[in-house]
Short mmCIF file of C-alpha atoms and ligand atoms in Angstrom, two decimals:
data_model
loop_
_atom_site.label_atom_id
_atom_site.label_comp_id
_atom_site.label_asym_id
_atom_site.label_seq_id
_atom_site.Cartn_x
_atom_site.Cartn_y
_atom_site.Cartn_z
CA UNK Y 1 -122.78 115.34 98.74
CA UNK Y 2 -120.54 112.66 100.34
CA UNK Y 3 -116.44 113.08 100.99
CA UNK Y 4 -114.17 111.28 98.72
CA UNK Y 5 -110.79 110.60 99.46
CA UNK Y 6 -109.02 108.25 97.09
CA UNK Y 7 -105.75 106.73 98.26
CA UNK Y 8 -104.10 105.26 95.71
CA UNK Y 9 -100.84 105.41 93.89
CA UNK Y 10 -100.32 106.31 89.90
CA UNK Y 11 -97.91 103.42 89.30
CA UNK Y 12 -100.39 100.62 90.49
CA UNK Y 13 -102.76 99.72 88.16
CA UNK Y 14 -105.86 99.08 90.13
CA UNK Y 15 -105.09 102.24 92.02
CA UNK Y 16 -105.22 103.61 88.19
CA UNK Y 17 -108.65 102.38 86.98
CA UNK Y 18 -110.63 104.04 89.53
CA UNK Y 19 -108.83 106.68 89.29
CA UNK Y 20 -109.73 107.11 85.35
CA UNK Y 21 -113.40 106.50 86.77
CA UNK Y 22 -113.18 109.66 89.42
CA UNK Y 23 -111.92 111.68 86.82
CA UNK Y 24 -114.07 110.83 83.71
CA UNK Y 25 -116.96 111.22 85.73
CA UNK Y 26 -115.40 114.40 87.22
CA UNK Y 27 -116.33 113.30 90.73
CA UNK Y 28 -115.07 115.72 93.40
CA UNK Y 29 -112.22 113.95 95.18
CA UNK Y 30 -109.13 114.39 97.32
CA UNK Y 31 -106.08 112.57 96.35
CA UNK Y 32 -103.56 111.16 99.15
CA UNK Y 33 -100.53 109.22 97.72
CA UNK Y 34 -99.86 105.59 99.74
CA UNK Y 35 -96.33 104.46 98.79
CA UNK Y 36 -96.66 100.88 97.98
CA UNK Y 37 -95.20 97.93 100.43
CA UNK Y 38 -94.07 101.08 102.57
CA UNK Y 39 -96.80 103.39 103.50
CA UNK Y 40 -99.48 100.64 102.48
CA UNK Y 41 -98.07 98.28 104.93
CA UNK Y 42 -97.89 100.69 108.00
CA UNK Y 43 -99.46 100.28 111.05
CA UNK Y 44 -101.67 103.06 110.31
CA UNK Y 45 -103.25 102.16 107.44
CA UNK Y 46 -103.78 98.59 107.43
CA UNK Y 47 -105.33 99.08 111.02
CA UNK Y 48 -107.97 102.10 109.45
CA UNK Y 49 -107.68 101.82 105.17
CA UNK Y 50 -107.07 98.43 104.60
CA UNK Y 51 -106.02 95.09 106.72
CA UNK Y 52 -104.65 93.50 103.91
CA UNK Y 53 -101.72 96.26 103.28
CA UNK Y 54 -102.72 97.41 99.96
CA UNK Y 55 -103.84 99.98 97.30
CA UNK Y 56 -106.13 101.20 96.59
CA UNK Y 57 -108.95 102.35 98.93
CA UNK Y 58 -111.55 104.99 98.48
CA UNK Y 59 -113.22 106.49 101.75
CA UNK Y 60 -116.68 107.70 101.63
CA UNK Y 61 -117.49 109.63 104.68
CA UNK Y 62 -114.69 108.05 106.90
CA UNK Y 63 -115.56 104.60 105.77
CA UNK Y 64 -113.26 102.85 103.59
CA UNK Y 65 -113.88 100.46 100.80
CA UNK Y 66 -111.53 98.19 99.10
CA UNK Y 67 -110.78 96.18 95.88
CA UNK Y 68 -110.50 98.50 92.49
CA UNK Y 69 -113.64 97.10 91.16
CA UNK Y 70 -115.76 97.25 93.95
CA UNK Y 71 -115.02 100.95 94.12
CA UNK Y 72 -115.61 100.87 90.38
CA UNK Y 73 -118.98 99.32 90.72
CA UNK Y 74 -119.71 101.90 93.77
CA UNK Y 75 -118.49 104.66 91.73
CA UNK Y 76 -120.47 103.94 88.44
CA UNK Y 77 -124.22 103.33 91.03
CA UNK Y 78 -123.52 106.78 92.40
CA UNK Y 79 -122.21 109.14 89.54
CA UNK Y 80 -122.83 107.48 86.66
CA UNK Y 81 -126.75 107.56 85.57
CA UNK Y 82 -125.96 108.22 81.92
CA UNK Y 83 -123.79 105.49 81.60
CA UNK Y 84 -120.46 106.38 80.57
CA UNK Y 85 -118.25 103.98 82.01
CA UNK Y 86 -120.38 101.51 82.17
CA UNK Y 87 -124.31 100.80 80.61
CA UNK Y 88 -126.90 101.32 83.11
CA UNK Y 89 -130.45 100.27 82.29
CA UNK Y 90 -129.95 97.22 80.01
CA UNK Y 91 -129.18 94.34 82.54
CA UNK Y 92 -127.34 92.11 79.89
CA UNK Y 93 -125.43 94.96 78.33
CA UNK Y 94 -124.19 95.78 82.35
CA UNK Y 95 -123.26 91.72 82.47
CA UNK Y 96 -121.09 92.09 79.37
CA UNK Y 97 -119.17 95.43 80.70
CA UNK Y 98 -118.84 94.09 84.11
CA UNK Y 99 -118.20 90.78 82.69
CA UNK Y 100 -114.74 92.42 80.83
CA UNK Y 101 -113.83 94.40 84.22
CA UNK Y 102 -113.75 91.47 85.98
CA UNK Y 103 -111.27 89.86 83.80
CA UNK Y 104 -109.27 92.60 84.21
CA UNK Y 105 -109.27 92.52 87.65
CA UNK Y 106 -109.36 88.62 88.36
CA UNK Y 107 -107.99 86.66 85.25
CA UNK Y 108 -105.49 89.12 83.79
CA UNK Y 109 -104.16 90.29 86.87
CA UNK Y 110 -103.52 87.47 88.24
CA UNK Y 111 -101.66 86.01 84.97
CA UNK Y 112 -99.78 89.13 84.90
CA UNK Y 113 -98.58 88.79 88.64
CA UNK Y 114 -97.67 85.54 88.50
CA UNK Y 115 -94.65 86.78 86.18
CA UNK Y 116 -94.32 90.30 87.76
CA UNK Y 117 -93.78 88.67 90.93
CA UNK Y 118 -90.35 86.28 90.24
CA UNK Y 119 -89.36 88.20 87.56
CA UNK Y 120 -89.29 91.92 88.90
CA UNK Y 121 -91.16 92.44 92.16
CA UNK Y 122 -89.60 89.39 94.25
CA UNK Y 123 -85.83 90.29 93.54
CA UNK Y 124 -86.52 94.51 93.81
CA UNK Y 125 -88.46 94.76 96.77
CA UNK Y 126 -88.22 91.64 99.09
CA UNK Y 127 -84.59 90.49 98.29
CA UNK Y 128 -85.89 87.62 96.38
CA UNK Y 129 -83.33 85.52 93.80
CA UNK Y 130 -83.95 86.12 90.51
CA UNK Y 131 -85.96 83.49 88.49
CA UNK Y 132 -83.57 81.37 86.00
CA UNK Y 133 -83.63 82.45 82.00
CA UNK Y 134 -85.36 79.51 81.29
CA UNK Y 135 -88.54 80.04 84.46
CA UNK Y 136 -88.31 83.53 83.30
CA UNK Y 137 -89.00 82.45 79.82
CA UNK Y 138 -91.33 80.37 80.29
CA UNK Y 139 -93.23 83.23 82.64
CA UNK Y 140 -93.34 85.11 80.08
CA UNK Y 141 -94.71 82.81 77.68
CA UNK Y 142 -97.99 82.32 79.87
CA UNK Y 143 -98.29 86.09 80.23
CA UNK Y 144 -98.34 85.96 76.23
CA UNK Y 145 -100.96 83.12 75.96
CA UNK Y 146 -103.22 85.33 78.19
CA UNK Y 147 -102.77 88.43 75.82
CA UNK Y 148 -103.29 86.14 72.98
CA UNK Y 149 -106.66 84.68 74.74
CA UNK Y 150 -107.54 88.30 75.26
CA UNK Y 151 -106.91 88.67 71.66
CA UNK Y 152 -109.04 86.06 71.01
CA UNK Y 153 -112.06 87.70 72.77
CA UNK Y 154 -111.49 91.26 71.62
CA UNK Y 155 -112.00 89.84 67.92
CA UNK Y 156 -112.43 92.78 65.56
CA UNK Y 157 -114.28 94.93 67.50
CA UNK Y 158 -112.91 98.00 68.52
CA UNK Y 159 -113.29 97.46 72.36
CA UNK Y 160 -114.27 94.30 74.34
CA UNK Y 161 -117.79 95.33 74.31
CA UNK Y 162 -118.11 96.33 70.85
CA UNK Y 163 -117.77 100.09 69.77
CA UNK Y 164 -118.17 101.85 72.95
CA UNK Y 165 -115.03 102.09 75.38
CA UNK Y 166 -116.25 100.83 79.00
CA UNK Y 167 -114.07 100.77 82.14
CA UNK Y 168 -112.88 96.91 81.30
CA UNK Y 169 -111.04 98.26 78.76
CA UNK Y 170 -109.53 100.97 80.76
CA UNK Y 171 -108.56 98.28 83.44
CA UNK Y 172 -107.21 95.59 81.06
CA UNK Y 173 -104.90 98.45 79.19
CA UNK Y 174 -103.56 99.42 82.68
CA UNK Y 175 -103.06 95.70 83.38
CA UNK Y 176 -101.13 95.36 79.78
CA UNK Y 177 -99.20 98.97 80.27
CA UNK Y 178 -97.70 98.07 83.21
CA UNK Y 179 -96.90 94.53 82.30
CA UNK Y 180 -95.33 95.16 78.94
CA UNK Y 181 -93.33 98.06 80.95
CA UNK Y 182 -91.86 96.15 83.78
CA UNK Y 183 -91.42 92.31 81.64
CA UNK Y 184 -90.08 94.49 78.14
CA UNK Y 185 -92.25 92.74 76.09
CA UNK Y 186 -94.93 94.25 73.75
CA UNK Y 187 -98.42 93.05 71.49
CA UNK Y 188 -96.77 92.85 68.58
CA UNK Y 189 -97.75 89.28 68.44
CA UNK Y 190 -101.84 89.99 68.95
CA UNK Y 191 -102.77 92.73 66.42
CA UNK Y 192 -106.29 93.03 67.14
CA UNK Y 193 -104.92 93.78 70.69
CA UNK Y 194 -102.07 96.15 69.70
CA UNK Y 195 -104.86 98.27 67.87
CA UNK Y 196 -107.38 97.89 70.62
CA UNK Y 197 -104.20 99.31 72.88
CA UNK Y 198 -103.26 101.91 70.82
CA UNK Y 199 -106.93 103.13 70.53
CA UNK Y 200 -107.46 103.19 74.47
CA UNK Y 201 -104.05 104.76 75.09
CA UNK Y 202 -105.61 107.93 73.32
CA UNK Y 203 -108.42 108.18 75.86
CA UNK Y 204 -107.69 111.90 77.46
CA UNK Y 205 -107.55 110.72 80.83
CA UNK Y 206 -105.66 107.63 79.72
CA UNK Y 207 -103.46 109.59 78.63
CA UNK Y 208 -102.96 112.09 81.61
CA UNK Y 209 -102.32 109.28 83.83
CA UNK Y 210 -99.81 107.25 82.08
CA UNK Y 211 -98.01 110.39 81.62
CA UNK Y 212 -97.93 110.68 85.24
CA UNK Y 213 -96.98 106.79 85.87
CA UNK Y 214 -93.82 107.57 83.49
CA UNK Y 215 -93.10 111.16 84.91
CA UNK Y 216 -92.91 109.51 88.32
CA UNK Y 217 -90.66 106.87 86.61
CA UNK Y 218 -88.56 108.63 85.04
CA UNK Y 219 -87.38 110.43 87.85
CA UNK Y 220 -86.87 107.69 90.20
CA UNK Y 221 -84.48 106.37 87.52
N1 GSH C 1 -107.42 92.98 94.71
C1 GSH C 1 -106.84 94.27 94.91
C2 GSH C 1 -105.41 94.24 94.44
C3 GSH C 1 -104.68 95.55 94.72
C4 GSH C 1 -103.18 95.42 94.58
O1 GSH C 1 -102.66 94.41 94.08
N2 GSH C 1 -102.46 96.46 95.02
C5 GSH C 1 -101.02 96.42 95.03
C6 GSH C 1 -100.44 97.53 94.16
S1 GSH C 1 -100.59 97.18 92.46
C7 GSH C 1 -100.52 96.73 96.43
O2 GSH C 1 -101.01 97.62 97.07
N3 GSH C 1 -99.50 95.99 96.89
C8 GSH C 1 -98.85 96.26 98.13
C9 GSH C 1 -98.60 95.03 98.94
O3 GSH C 1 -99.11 93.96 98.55
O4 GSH C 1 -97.95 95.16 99.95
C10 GSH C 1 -107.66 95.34 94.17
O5 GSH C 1 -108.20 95.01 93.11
O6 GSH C 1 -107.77 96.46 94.66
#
């Protein structure tokens, strides 16, 4: 049995994903906690964990692997014969699972970030001048095109791939939690993909980690 040590952080949410994946699958793991743009950014981790400074990073017997859903994809190869988080077996029902992670983790976070950044993380962390109403507006409004695209492609299924939850979903809602959190917006606009979120959000381990995220927010307040 290999050694798993995830670092990671509850409030990011590709650190989150995997995460879910560990802990659906009950894989055996140890936990350690990088604070983001301080810890992540030491000496000491970006010259062993990761180069490029960030979360999160799962070693496997003392060697490290990056990028949420490469860690995914490792995770679901090793643990996940039956299936659960994403099909095994079928090689076109894998493309369509993988095919929703992968927006997740390329298309929608990127969209997402490129409002996060100006609006909220720019001016918190890195002393940054706040975007104008109107750029901040207009931010937003791209952010809202993407959920409505990803309304678009969810349809009236239940989840992206049809009626089975697969870890795409998981990694899109952490995508969406986080971004309707930090930009106070919501999916009131997309209601396909308000019910889609309000499904997902009653996963158990969903669940169990966004109460986490907010515990750990609410006490910073
Ligand atoms: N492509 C990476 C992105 C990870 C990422 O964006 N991590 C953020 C936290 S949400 C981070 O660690 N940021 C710290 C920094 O950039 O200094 C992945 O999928 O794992």
């Amino acid at each position: 049995m290999v050694k798993l040590v995830f670092h990671g952080n509850v409030l990011s949410p590709p650190a989150r994903t995997p995460l879910w994946v560990l802990k659906t699958l009950g894989v055996e793991h140890e936990f350690k906690h990088v604070a983001i743009f301080t810890e992540s950014r030491s000496e000491e981790y970006t010259s062993k964990v990761n180069v490029f400074g960030q979360v999160p990073a799962l070693e496997v017997d003392g060697t490290f692997i990056t990028q949420s859903s490469t860690i995914i994809r490792y995770l679901a190869n090793e643990f996940d014969k039956d299936g659960i988080i994403l099909p095994s077996g079928d090689h076109l029902e894998r493309a369509k699972a993988e095919e929703i992670l992968d927006i997740g983790a390329t298309t929608v976070r990127m969209s997402t970030l490129k409002a996060i950044g100006p609006i909220f993380a720019g001016p918190k962390y890195f002393g940054l001048e706040k975007v104008s109403e109107e750029e901040e507006k207009k931010l937003i409004e791209e952010v809202q095109a993407t959920f409505g695209k990803l309304n678009t492609k969810l349809g009236d299924k239940p989840y992206f791939t049809g009626d089975k939850l697969t870890v795409g979903d998981v990694y899109i809602f952490n995508d969406l939690q986080t971004t309707q959190f930090i930009l106070k917006i919501d999916l009131s606009d997309h209601p396909q993909l308000n019910a889609w979120y309000e499904t997902v959000s009653k996963d158990e381990i969903v669940a169990e980690l966004s109460k986490e995220m907010f515990d750990i927010i609410s006490q910073k307040e």
